[in-house]
CSV table of C-alpha atoms in Angstrom, one decimal:
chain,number,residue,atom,x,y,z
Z,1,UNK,CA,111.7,94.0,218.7
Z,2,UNK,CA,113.0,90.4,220.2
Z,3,UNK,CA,116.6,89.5,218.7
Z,4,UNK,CA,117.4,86.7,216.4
Z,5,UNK,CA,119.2,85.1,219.0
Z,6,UNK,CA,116.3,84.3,220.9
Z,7,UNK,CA,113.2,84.1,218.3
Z,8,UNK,CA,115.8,81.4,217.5
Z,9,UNK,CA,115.3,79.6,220.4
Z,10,UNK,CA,111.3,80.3,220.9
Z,11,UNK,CA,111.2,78.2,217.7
Z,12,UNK,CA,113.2,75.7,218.6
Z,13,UNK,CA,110.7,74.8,221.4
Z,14,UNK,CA,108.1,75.6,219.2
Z,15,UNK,CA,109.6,72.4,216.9
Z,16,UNK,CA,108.2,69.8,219.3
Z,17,UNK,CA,104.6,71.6,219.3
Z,18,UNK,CA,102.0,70.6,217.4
Z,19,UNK,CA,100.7,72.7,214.6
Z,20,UNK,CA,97.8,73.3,215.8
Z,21,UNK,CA,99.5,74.5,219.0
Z,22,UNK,CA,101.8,76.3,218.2
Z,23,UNK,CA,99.8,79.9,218.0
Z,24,UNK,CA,98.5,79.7,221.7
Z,25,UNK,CA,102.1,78.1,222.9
Z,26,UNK,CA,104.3,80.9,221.0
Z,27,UNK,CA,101.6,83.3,223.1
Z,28,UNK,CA,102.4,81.8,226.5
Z,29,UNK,CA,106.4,81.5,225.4
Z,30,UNK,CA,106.2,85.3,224.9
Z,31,UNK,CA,104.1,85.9,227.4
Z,32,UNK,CA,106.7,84.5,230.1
Z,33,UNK,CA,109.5,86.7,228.8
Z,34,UNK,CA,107.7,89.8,229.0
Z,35,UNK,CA,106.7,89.7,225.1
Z,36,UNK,CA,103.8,90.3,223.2
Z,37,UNK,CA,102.6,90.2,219.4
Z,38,UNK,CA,100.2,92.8,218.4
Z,39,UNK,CA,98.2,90.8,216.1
Z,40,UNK,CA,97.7,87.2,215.1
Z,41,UNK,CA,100.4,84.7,213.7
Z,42,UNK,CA,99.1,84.0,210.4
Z,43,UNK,CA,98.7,80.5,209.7
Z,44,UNK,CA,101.2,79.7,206.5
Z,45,UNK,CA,104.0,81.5,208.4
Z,46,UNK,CA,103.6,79.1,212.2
Z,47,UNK,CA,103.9,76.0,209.7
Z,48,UNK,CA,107.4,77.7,208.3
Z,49,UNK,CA,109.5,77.3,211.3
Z,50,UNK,CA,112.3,80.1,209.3
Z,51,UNK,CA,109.7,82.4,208.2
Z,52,UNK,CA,108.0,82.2,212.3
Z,53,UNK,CA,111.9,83.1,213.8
Z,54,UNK,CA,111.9,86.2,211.2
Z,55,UNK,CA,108.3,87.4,212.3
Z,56,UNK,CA,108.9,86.9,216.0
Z,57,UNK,CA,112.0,88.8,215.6
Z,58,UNK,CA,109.9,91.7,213.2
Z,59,UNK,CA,107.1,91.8,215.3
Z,60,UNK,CA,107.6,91.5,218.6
Z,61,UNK,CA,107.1,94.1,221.3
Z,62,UNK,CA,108.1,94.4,225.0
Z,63,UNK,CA,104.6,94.5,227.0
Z,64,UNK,CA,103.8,97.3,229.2
């Protein structure tokens, strides 16, 4: 699991995205710090910057 510290600040670089961009972007972000999601970002939650921080922080795993 990431910290709320920095799923803060993947978002905040997700805010200048665009929506349709955001899912392959937040992949690449994560991807760079060593992070992975194990499944798909669903769609209602990358629109909802707050409710994208809490599932980064949930769902986040280190990648082996």
């Amino acid at each position: 699991m990431i910290d709320w510290e920095k799923a803060q600040e993947i978002v905040h670089l997700l805010e200048v995205v665009k929506e349709d961009s955001r899912r392959d972007t937040l992949r690449a972000l994560l991807k760079a710090e060593g992070y992975r999601l194990p499944r798909a970002v669903p769609t209602d939650v990358l629109l909802d910057l707050h409710k994208l921080a809490e599932y980064i922080r949930l769902n986040t795993k280190r990648s082996e």
